[in-house]
Coordinates of N, CA and C in Angstrom, one line a residue:
Chain N
D6 N 1.1 -41.2 -17.8 CA 1.1 -42.1 -16.7 C 0.0 -41.7 -15.5
A7 N -0.7 -42.7 -15.1 CA -1.6 -42.2 -13.8 C -0.9 -41.9 -12.7
G8 N 0.3 -41.9 -12.5 CA 1.0 -41.8 -11.2 C 0.9 -43.0 -10.4
V9 N 1.3 -42.9 -9.1 CA 1.4 -44.0 -7.9 C -0.1 -44.1 -7.6
I10 N -0.6 -45.3 -7.8 CA -1.9 -45.6 -7.3 C -2.0 -46.4 -6.1
Q11 N -2.7 -46.0 -4.9 CA -2.8 -46.7 -3.8 C -4.2 -47.0 -3.6
S12 N -4.3 -48.0 -2.9 CA -5.7 -48.4 -2.5 C -5.7 -49.3 -1.2
P13 N -6.7 -49.2 -0.3 CA -7.8 -48.4 -0.4 C -7.6 -46.8 -0.1
R14 N -8.3 -46.0 -0.5 CA -8.1 -44.6 0.0 C -8.3 -44.5 1.7
H15 N -9.3 -45.2 2.1 CA -9.5 -45.1 3.5 C -9.9 -46.6 4.0
E16 N -9.4 -46.8 5.2 CA -9.5 -48.0 5.9 C -10.0 -48.1 7.3
V17 N -10.9 -48.6 7.7 CA -11.3 -48.5 9.2 C -11.6 -50.0 9.6
T18 N -10.8 -50.3 10.6 CA -10.7 -51.6 11.0 C -10.6 -51.7 12.5
E19 N -11.0 -52.8 13.1 CA -10.8 -53.0 14.5 C -9.5 -53.5 14.9
M20 N -9.1 -53.3 16.2 CA -7.8 -53.8 16.8 C -7.8 -55.3 16.6
G21 N -6.7 -55.8 16.1 CA -6.6 -57.3 15.9 C -6.7 -57.6 14.6
Q22 N -7.5 -57.1 13.8 CA -7.6 -57.4 12.4 C -6.5 -57.3 11.5
E23 N -6.4 -58.0 10.4 CA -5.2 -57.9 9.6 C -5.6 -56.8 8.5
V24 N -4.6 -55.9 8.1 CA -4.8 -54.8 7.2 C -3.8 -54.9 6.1
T25 N -4.2 -54.8 4.7 CA -3.4 -55.0 3.6 C -3.6 -53.6 2.8
L26 N -2.5 -52.9 2.7 CA -2.3 -51.8 1.8 C -1.8 -52.0 0.5
R27 N -2.2 -51.5 -0.6 CA -1.8 -51.8 -1.8 C -1.1 -50.5 -2.6
C28 N -0.2 -50.9 -3.5 CA 0.6 -49.8 -4.3 C 1.0 -50.3 -5.6
K29 N 0.7 -49.4 -6.5 CA 1.1 -49.7 -7.8 C 2.1 -48.5 -8.1
P30 N 3.2 -48.7 -8.4 CA 4.2 -47.6 -9.0 C 4.1 -47.2 -10.1
I31 N 4.8 -46.2 -10.5 CA 4.8 -45.5 -11.9 C 5.8 -46.5 -12.6
S32 N 5.3 -47.0 -13.8 CA 6.0 -47.8 -14.7 C 7.3 -47.4 -14.9
G33 N 8.4 -48.2 -14.7 CA 9.7 -47.8 -15.2 C 10.5 -47.3 -13.9
H34 N 9.9 -47.2 -12.8 CA 10.5 -46.6 -11.6 C 11.1 -47.9 -10.9
D35 N 12.3 -47.7 -10.6 CA 13.2 -48.9 -10.1 C 13.1 -48.9 -8.5
Y36 N 12.6 -47.8 -7.9 CA 12.6 -47.8 -6.4 C 11.1 -47.4 -6.1
L37 N 10.7 -48.1 -4.7 CA 9.5 -48.2 -4.2 C 9.6 -48.0 -2.8
F38 N 8.8 -46.9 -2.2 CA 9.1 -46.7 -0.8 C 7.7 -46.6 0.0
W39 N 7.6 -47.1 1.3 CA 6.6 -47.1 1.9 C 6.7 -46.0 3.0
Y40 N 5.9 -45.0 3.3 CA 6.0 -44.1 4.6 C 4.8 -44.0 5.1
R41 N 4.9 -43.5 6.4 CA 3.8 -43.5 7.4 C 3.9 -42.0 7.9
Q42 N 2.8 -41.3 7.9 CA 2.7 -39.8 8.2 C 1.7 -39.7 9.6
T43 N 2.1 -39.0 10.5 CA 1.3 -38.7 11.7 C 1.5 -37.3 12.0
M44 N 0.8 -36.7 12.8 CA 1.0 -35.4 13.3 C 2.1 -35.3 14.1
M45 N 2.3 -36.2 15.1 CA 3.4 -36.2 15.8 C 5.0 -36.4 15.4
R46 N 4.9 -37.4 14.4 CA 6.3 -37.7 13.9 C 6.5 -37.5 12.6
G47 N 5.5 -36.9 11.8 CA 5.7 -36.6 10.4 C 5.7 -37.7 9.5
L48 N 6.7 -37.5 8.4 CA 6.7 -38.5 7.7 C 7.9 -39.6 7.9
E49 N 7.7 -40.8 8.0 CA 8.8 -41.8 8.5 C 8.8 -42.8 7.4
L50 N 10.1 -43.1 7.0 CA 10.1 -44.1 6.0 C 10.2 -45.4 6.7
L51 N 9.4 -46.4 6.2 CA 9.3 -47.6 6.7 C 10.1 -48.7 6.2
I52 N 10.0 -48.7 4.6 CA 11.1 -49.8 4.0 C 10.9 -49.2 2.7
Y53 N 12.2 -49.5 1.9 CA 12.0 -49.2 0.5 C 12.7 -50.4 -0.2
F54 N 12.3 -50.6 -1.5 CA 12.6 -51.5 -2.5 C 13.5 -51.1 -3.6
N55 N 14.4 -51.8 -4.1 CA 14.9 -51.6 -5.5 C 15.0 -52.6 -6.4
N56 N 14.4 -52.6 -7.6 CA 14.2 -53.6 -8.3 C 13.6 -54.8 -7.7
N57 N 12.6 -54.6 -6.9 CA 11.6 -55.6 -6.1 C 12.2 -56.0 -4.9
V58 N 13.5 -55.7 -4.6 CA 14.4 -56.3 -3.5 C 14.3 -55.3 -2.4
P59 N 14.0 -55.8 -1.1 CA 13.8 -54.9 0.0 C 15.4 -54.6 0.3
I60 N 15.5 -53.1 0.4 CA 17.0 -52.6 0.6 C 17.1 -52.3 2.1
D61 N 16.0 -51.5 2.7 CA 16.3 -51.2 3.9 C 15.0 -51.0 4.6
D62 N 14.8 -52.0 5.9 CA 13.5 -52.1 6.5 C 13.8 -51.5 7.9
S63 N 14.6 -50.9 8.0 CA 15.0 -50.5 9.4 C 13.8 -49.6 10.0
G64 N 13.0 -49.0 9.2 CA 11.8 -48.2 9.9 C 10.7 -48.8 10.2
M65 N 10.7 -50.3 9.8 CA 9.4 -50.9 10.1 C 9.4 -51.1 11.6
P66 N 8.4 -50.7 12.2 CA 8.4 -50.6 13.6 C 8.3 -51.9 14.3
E67 N 7.6 -52.8 13.9 CA 7.4 -54.2 14.8 C 7.2 -55.3 13.7
D68 N 7.5 -56.5 14.2 CA 7.1 -57.6 13.4 C 5.9 -57.7 12.9
R69 N 5.1 -57.0 13.4 CA 3.6 -56.9 12.9 C 3.4 -56.3 11.6
F70 N 4.4 -55.8 11.2 CA 4.5 -55.0 9.8 C 5.2 -55.8 8.9
S71 N 4.7 -56.1 7.7 CA 5.6 -56.8 6.7 C 5.2 -56.1 5.3
A72 N 6.1 -56.3 4.4 CA 5.9 -55.6 3.1 C 6.6 -56.4 2.0
K73 N 5.8 -56.6 0.9 CA 6.2 -57.5 -0.3 C 6.2 -56.7 -1.5
M74 N 6.9 -57.0 -2.4 CA 7.0 -56.6 -3.8 C 7.2 -57.6 -4.6
P75 N 6.1 -58.5 -5.2 CA 6.3 -59.7 -5.9 C 6.6 -59.4 -7.3
N76 N 6.4 -58.2 -7.8 CA 6.7 -57.8 -9.2 C 6.9 -56.2 -9.3
A77 N 7.4 -55.8 -10.4 CA 7.8 -54.5 -10.5 C 6.5 -53.5 -10.5
S78 N 5.2 -54.0 -10.5 CA 4.2 -53.1 -10.7 C 3.2 -53.1 -9.5
F79 N 3.6 -53.9 -8.3 CA 2.7 -54.1 -7.3 C 3.4 -54.5 -6.1
S80 N 3.1 -53.7 -4.9 CA 3.6 -53.9 -3.5 C 2.6 -53.8 -2.5
T81 N 2.7 -54.6 -1.5 CA 1.7 -54.5 -0.4 C 2.4 -54.3 0.8
L82 N 1.8 -53.5 1.9 CA 2.0 -53.5 3.4 C 1.2 -54.0 4.0
K83 N 1.5 -54.9 4.9 CA 0.6 -55.7 5.7 C 0.8 -55.5 7.2
I84 N -0.3 -55.3 7.9 CA -0.3 -55.1 9.5 C -1.1 -56.3 10.0
Q85 N -0.5 -57.0 10.9 CA -1.1 -58.1 11.5 C -0.6 -58.4 12.7
P86 N -1.2 -58.4 13.8 CA -2.5 -57.8 14.1 C -2.5 -56.3 14.3
S87 N -3.5 -55.6 13.7 CA -3.4 -54.1 13.8 C -3.8 -53.6 15.3
E88 N -3.1 -52.4 15.6 CA -3.4 -51.8 16.8 C -3.8 -50.3 16.7
P89 N -4.6 -49.8 17.6 CA -4.9 -48.3 17.5 C -3.8 -47.5 17.2
R90 N -2.4 -47.6 17.6 CA -1.4 -46.8 17.4 C -0.9 -46.8 16.0
D91 N -1.4 -47.8 15.1 CA -1.1 -48.0 13.8 C -1.7 -46.9 13.0
S92 N -2.8 -46.2 13.6 CA -3.4 -45.2 12.8 C -2.9 -44.0 12.3
A93 N -2.7 -43.8 11.1 CA -1.9 -42.8 10.2 C -2.2 -42.8 9.0
V94 N -1.6 -42.2 8.1 CA -1.7 -42.0 6.7 C -0.5 -42.7 6.1
Y95 N -0.7 -43.8 5.4 CA 0.2 -44.7 4.9 C 0.5 -44.1 3.3
F96 N 1.7 -43.8 2.9 CA 1.9 -43.3 1.6 C 3.0 -44.2 0.9
C97 N 2.7 -44.7 -0.3 CA 3.7 -45.2 -1.3 C 4.1 -44.2 -2.2
A98 N 5.6 -44.2 -2.6 CA 6.0 -43.4 -3.5 C 7.2 -44.3 -4.4
S99 N 7.4 -43.9 -5.5 CA 8.2 -44.5 -6.4 C 9.2 -43.2 -7.0
S100 N 10.3 -44.0 -7.4 CA 11.6 -43.1 -8.0 C 12.3 -43.7 -9.1
P101 N 12.5 -43.1 -10.2 CA 13.2 -44.0 -11.4 C 14.8 -44.2 -10.9
L102 N 15.3 -43.3 -10.2 CA 16.8 -43.6 -9.9 C 17.2 -43.0 -8.5
V103 N 18.3 -43.4 -8.1 CA 18.8 -43.1 -6.6 C 19.0 -41.4 -6.8
N104 N 18.6 -40.8 -5.6 CA 18.6 -39.3 -5.5 C 17.7 -38.6 -6.5
E105 N 17.0 -39.2 -7.1 CA 15.7 -38.6 -7.9 C 14.7 -38.3 -7.0
K106 N 13.7 -37.4 -7.5 CA 12.7 -37.0 -6.6 C 11.6 -38.2 -6.5
L107 N 10.9 -38.1 -5.4 CA 10.0 -39.2 -5.1 C 8.5 -38.8 -5.7
F108 N 7.9 -39.6 -6.2 CA 6.4 -39.4 -6.6 C 5.6 -40.2 -5.7
F109 N 4.9 -39.5 -5.0 CA 3.9 -40.0 -3.8 C 2.4 -40.4 -4.5
G110 N 1.9 -41.4 -3.9 CA 0.5 -41.6 -4.1 C -0.3 -40.7 -3.2
S111 N -1.6 -40.9 -3.1 CA -2.4 -40.1 -2.4 C -2.8 -40.7 -1.0
G112 N -2.0 -41.8 -0.8 CA -2.1 -42.3 0.6 C -3.3 -43.1 1.0
T113 N -3.2 -43.9 2.0 CA -4.3 -44.6 2.6 C -4.5 -44.1 4.0
Q114 N -5.6 -43.6 4.5 CA -6.0 -43.3 5.7 C -6.4 -44.5 6.6
L115 N -5.5 -44.8 7.5 CA -6.0 -46.1 8.1 C -6.3 -45.5 9.6
S116 N -7.6 -46.2 10.1 CA -8.1 -46.0 11.3 C -8.4 -47.3 12.0
V117 N -7.6 -47.5 13.1 CA -7.7 -48.8 13.8 C -8.5 -48.4 15.1
L118 N -9.8 -49.0 15.3 CA -10.5 -48.7 16.4 C -10.3 -49.7 17.6
Chain D
Q15 N 17.6 -35.1 20.1 CA 17.5 -34.1 19.2 C 17.0 -34.7 17.8
K16 N 16.0 -34.2 17.2 CA 15.7 -34.8 15.8 C 16.7 -34.3 14.8
E17 N 16.8 -35.0 13.8 CA 17.8 -34.9 12.8 C 17.5 -33.6 12.1
V18 N 16.1 -33.4 11.6 CA 15.7 -32.2 11.0 C 14.6 -31.6 11.8
E19 N 14.6 -30.2 12.1 CA 13.7 -29.7 12.8 C 12.9 -28.7 11.9
Q20 N 11.5 -28.5 12.1 CA 10.9 -27.6 11.2 C 9.7 -27.1 12.1
D21 N 9.6 -25.8 12.2 CA 8.3 -25.2 13.0 C 7.1 -25.5 12.3
P22 N 6.2 -26.2 12.9 CA 4.8 -26.8 12.5 C 4.0 -25.5 12.1
G23 N 4.2 -24.5 12.5 CA 3.1 -23.5 12.1 C 1.9 -23.7 13.1
P24 N 0.6 -23.3 12.7 CA 0.3 -22.7 11.2 C 1.0 -21.3 11.1
L25 N 1.2 -21.0 9.9 CA 1.7 -19.6 9.6 C 0.5 -19.1 8.5
S26 N 0.1 -17.9 9.0 CA -1.2 -17.4 8.0 C -0.6 -16.0 7.7
V27 N -0.7 -15.7 6.4 CA -0.2 -14.5 5.8 C -1.2 -13.9 4.9
P28 N -1.1 -12.7 4.5 CA -2.0 -12.2 3.5 C -1.6 -12.3 2.1
E29 N -2.5 -12.4 1.1 CA -2.1 -12.5 -0.2 C -1.1 -11.5 -0.7
G30 N 0.1 -12.0 -1.3 CA 1.0 -11.1 -1.9 C 2.2 -10.9 -0.9
A31 N 2.0 -11.5 0.3 CA 3.2 -11.3 1.1 C 4.4 -12.3 0.8
I32 N 5.7 -11.9 1.4 CA 6.7 -12.9 1.3 C 6.7 -13.8 2.5
V33 N 6.8 -15.2 1.9 CA 6.7 -16.1 3.1 C 8.1 -16.7 3.0
S34 N 8.7 -16.9 4.5 CA 9.9 -17.5 4.7 C 9.6 -18.9 5.5
L35 N 10.1 -20.0 5.2 CA 10.0 -21.1 5.7 C 11.4 -21.8 5.9
N36 N 11.4 -22.4 7.2 CA 12.7 -22.9 7.6 C 12.9 -24.4 8.1
C37 N 14.2 -24.8 7.8 CA 14.4 -26.1 8.6 C 16.0 -26.0 9.3
T38 N 16.1 -26.7 10.2 CA 17.6 -26.9 10.8 C 17.9 -28.3 10.7
Y39 N 18.9 -28.8 10.6 CA 19.5 -30.3 10.7 C 20.6 -30.3 11.3
S40 N 21.0 -31.5 11.8 CA 22.0 -31.8 12.9 C 23.4 -32.5 12.2
N41 N 22.9 -33.2 11.2 CA 24.1 -34.2 10.6 C 24.8 -33.4 9.3
S42 N 26.0 -33.2 9.6 CA 26.8 -32.4 8.6 C 27.0 -33.3 7.4
A43 N 26.7 -34.5 7.4 CA 26.8 -35.6 6.1 C 25.6 -35.2 5.1
F44 N 24.6 -34.4 5.6 CA 23.4 -34.2 4.7 C 24.0 -33.4 3.6
Q45 N 23.8 -33.5 2.2 CA 24.2 -32.9 1.1 C 23.2 -32.6 0.1
Y46 N 21.9 -33.2 0.2 CA 21.1 -33.0 -0.9 C 19.7 -32.5 -0.1
F47 N 19.3 -31.5 -0.5 CA 18.2 -30.7 0.2 C 16.9 -30.4 -0.6
M48 N 15.7 -30.8 -0.2 CA 14.7 -30.7 -1.1 C 13.5 -30.0 -0.2
W49 N 12.4 -29.4 -0.9 CA 11.3 -29.0 -0.2 C 10.1 -29.6 -1.2
Y50 N 9.2 -30.3 -0.2 CA 8.0 -30.7 -1.0 C 6.8 -30.1 -0.3
R51 N 5.9 -29.8 -1.3 CA 4.6 -29.4 -0.9 C 3.4 -30.2 -1.0
Q52 N 2.8 -30.3 0.1 CA 1.6 -31.3 0.4 C 0.3 -30.5 0.6
Y53 N -0.6 -30.7 -0.3 CA -2.0 -30.2 -0.2 C -2.8 -31.3 0.6
S54 N -3.9 -30.7 1.3 CA -4.7 -31.6 2.0 C -5.2 -32.9 1.4
R55 N -5.0 -33.8 2.0 CA -5.6 -35.2 1.6 C -4.8 -35.7 0.4
K56 N -3.6 -35.1 0.1 CA -2.7 -35.6 -1.2 C -1.4 -36.1 -0.6
G57 N -0.6 -36.5 -1.5 CA 0.6 -36.8 -1.3 C 1.6 -35.8 -1.4
P58 N 2.8 -35.6 -0.9 CA 3.9 -34.7 -1.1 C 4.2 -34.7 -2.7
E59 N 4.5 -33.5 -3.0 CA 5.1 -33.3 -4.4 C 6.4 -32.4 -4.3
L60 N 7.4 -32.8 -5.1 CA 8.7 -32.1 -5.0 C 8.5 -30.7 -5.7
L61 N 9.0 -29.7 -4.9 CA 8.9 -28.4 -5.3 C 10.4 -27.8 -5.8
M62 N 11.4 -28.0 -4.9 CA 12.6 -27.7 -5.1 C 13.7 -28.6 -4.7
Y63 N 14.8 -28.7 -5.3 CA 15.9 -29.6 -5.1 C 17.2 -29.0 -5.3
T64 N 18.0 -29.1 -4.2 CA 19.3 -28.5 -4.3 C 20.3 -29.2 -3.7
Y65 N 21.7 -29.3 -4.1 CA 22.7 -30.0 -3.5 C 23.8 -29.2 -3.1
S66 N 23.8 -27.9 -3.2 CA 24.8 -27.0 -2.7 C 24.4 -25.8 -1.8
S67 N 25.2 -25.3 -1.3 CA 25.0 -24.1 -0.4 C 24.7 -23.1 -1.4
G68 N 23.8 -22.0 -1.0 CA 23.6 -20.9 -2.0 C 22.0 -21.0 -2.3
N69 N 21.9 -20.0 -3.2 CA 20.3 -19.9 -3.6 C 20.0 -20.6 -4.9
K70 N 18.8 -21.1 -5.0 CA 18.2 -21.6 -6.2 C 16.9 -21.1 -6.4
E71 N 16.5 -20.6 -7.6 CA 15.2 -19.9 -7.7 C 14.6 -20.5 -9.0
D72 N 13.3 -20.6 -8.7 CA 12.3 -21.0 -9.8 C 10.9 -20.4 -9.5
G73 N 10.7 -19.4 -10.4 CA 9.6 -18.6 -10.5 C 9.6 -17.6 -9.2
R74 N 8.4 -17.9 -8.5 CA 8.1 -17.2 -7.2 C 8.8 -17.9 -5.9
F75 N 9.5 -19.0 -6.2 CA 10.2 -19.7 -5.2 C 11.6 -19.7 -5.1
T76 N 12.2 -19.5 -3.9 CA 13.8 -19.7 -3.9 C 14.0 -20.4 -2.6
A77 N 15.0 -21.4 -3.1 CA 15.6 -22.4 -1.8 C 17.0 -21.9 -1.5
Q78 N 17.1 -21.8 -0.3 CA 18.5 -21.3 0.2 C 19.0 -22.4 1.2
V79 N 20.4 -22.7 1.1 CA 21.0 -23.5 1.9 C 22.4 -23.0 2.4
D80 N 22.4 -23.1 3.7 CA 23.5 -22.5 4.4 C 24.2 -23.8 5.2
K81 N 25.1 -24.4 4.7 CA 25.7 -25.8 5.2 C 26.5 -25.4 6.5
S82 N 27.0 -24.1 6.6 CA 27.9 -23.8 7.8 C 26.9 -23.7 8.9
S83 N 25.6 -23.3 8.7 CA 24.9 -23.1 9.9 C 23.7 -24.3 9.9
K84 N 23.9 -25.2 9.0 CA 22.8 -26.3 8.9 C 21.4 -25.8 8.9
Y85 N 21.2 -24.9 8.0 CA 20.1 -24.3 8.0 C 19.7 -24.2 6.5
I86 N 18.3 -24.3 6.3 CA 17.9 -24.1 4.9 C 16.5 -23.4 5.0
S87 N 16.3 -22.9 3.8 CA 15.1 -21.8 3.8 C 14.3 -22.0 2.5
L88 N 13.1 -21.7 2.4 CA 12.1 -21.7 1.2 C 11.6 -20.4 1.3
F89 N 11.6 -19.5 0.4 CA 11.1 -18.2 0.2 C 10.1 -18.4 -1.0
I90 N 8.9 -17.9 -0.6 CA 7.8 -17.6 -1.5 C 7.4 -16.2 -1.8
R91 N 7.6 -15.7 -2.8 CA 7.2 -14.1 -3.3 C 5.9 -14.1 -3.7
D92 N 5.1 -12.9 -3.5 CA 4.0 -12.9 -4.1 C 3.0 -14.1 -3.8
S93 N 2.8 -14.3 -2.4 CA 2.1 -15.5 -2.2 C 0.6 -15.3 -2.7
Q94 N 0.1 -16.6 -3.0 CA -1.2 -16.5 -3.5 C -2.1 -17.7 -2.6
P95 N -3.4 -17.7 -2.7 CA -4.2 -18.6 -1.8 C -3.8 -20.0 -2.3
S96 N -3.5 -20.2 -3.5 CA -3.2 -21.4 -4.0 C -1.9 -22.2 -3.5
D97 N -1.1 -21.2 -2.9 CA 0.1 -21.7 -2.2 C -0.1 -22.4 -0.8
S98 N -1.4 -22.2 -0.3 CA -1.9 -22.8 1.1 C -1.6 -24.3 1.1
A99 N -0.7 -24.8 1.8 CA -0.4 -26.1 1.9 C 0.4 -26.2 3.2
T100 N 0.8 -27.6 3.3 CA 1.9 -27.9 4.2 C 3.4 -28.1 3.4
Y101 N 4.4 -27.5 3.9 CA 5.5 -27.4 3.1 C 6.6 -28.3 4.2
L102 N 7.1 -29.4 3.4 CA 8.1 -30.2 4.2 C 9.6 -30.0 3.6
C103 N 10.4 -29.9 4.5 CA 11.9 -30.0 4.0 C 12.1 -31.5 4.0
A104 N 13.2 -31.9 3.1 CA 13.6 -33.2 3.3 C 15.1 -33.2 2.9
I105 N 15.8 -34.0 3.6 CA 17.3 -34.0 3.3 C 18.0 -35.4 3.4
T106 N 19.0 -35.6 2.7 CA 19.6 -36.8 2.7 C 21.2 -36.7 2.4
G107 N 21.8 -37.7 2.9 CA 23.4 -37.8 2.6 C 23.7 -38.3 1.5
G108 N 22.6 -38.8 0.7 CA 23.0 -39.5 -0.6 C 22.0 -40.7 -0.5
G109 N 21.8 -41.3 -1.6 CA 20.7 -42.4 -1.6 C 19.5 -41.9 -1.5
N110 N 18.5 -42.8 -1.4 CA 17.2 -42.4 -1.5 C 16.5 -42.4 -0.1
K111 N 17.4 -42.5 1.0 CA 16.7 -42.4 2.3 C 16.6 -41.0 2.8
L112 N 15.5 -40.3 2.6 CA 15.1 -39.0 2.9 C 14.7 -38.9 4.4
T113 N 15.3 -38.0 4.9 CA 14.7 -37.3 6.3 C 13.8 -36.4 6.2
F114 N 12.7 -36.4 6.6 CA 11.7 -35.2 6.4 C 11.4 -34.5 7.7
G115 N 11.2 -33.1 7.6 CA 10.7 -32.5 8.7 C 9.3 -32.6 8.8
T116 N 8.7 -32.2 10.0 CA 7.4 -32.4 10.3 C 6.4 -31.6 9.5
G117 N 6.9 -30.6 8.7 CA 6.2 -29.7 7.8 C 5.5 -28.5 8.6
T118 N 5.5 -27.3 7.8 CA 4.9 -26.3 8.3 C 3.6 -25.8 7.3
Q119 N 2.6 -25.8 8.2 CA 1.3 -25.6 7.5 C 1.1 -24.0 7.4
L120 N 0.9 -23.7 5.9 CA 0.8 -22.2 5.4 C -0.4 -22.1 4.8
K121 N -1.2 -20.8 5.4 CA -2.5 -20.5 4.7 C -2.2 -18.8 4.5
V122 N -2.6 -18.6 3.1 CA -2.5 -17.4 2.5 C -4.0 -17.0 2.5
E123 N -4.0 -15.9 2.9 CA -5.5 -15.3 3.1 C -5.7 -14.2 2.1
L124 N -7.0 -14.1 1.5 CA -7.4 -13.2 0.5 C -7.5 -11.7 1.0

């Protein structure tokens, strides 16, 4: 298996623009997570899905952030409108079972100018 | 107070040294403890997983949990340059909602 695949690897955009990050989890994994990593705050859980259903979105910072999982092999994280403080590395991770280890993608480095 | 505290480092040691990395936590409900390793420009990968107090050993790595003190440690014996990475502790009370430390950056010098 190729592991968790994220795209794009890097995204540079201007304040106010819409940003869409994409993730393909490992096949057969029922759980999908979106994390954000910054130097100041470390890794923060934004939202996670179980069998394509959002279970906990309490980490989503504002209404500007939204996430979808239309099927078991694809998820998106959208920021609209983007702001400079959204600049961070966004990771997608998947897991086969509850309490099982997370498999992380290589992340998307987002820079909002 | 953060739920999980971790010294960010950086920590620099010579090759062959024993490394000690630590985290403290505040919530006594936490019962699953993990260490993830993150290389530069990569996602974290699970290194060690334990759910009880005491020690767990895997090769050169030993994870230690002291629930009474709310303190967890990762020891690396005979450290190698390839161990240079950021090490993150992760803790949960159950379910998949992990709380991560901010990570300790380790550099092992030749």
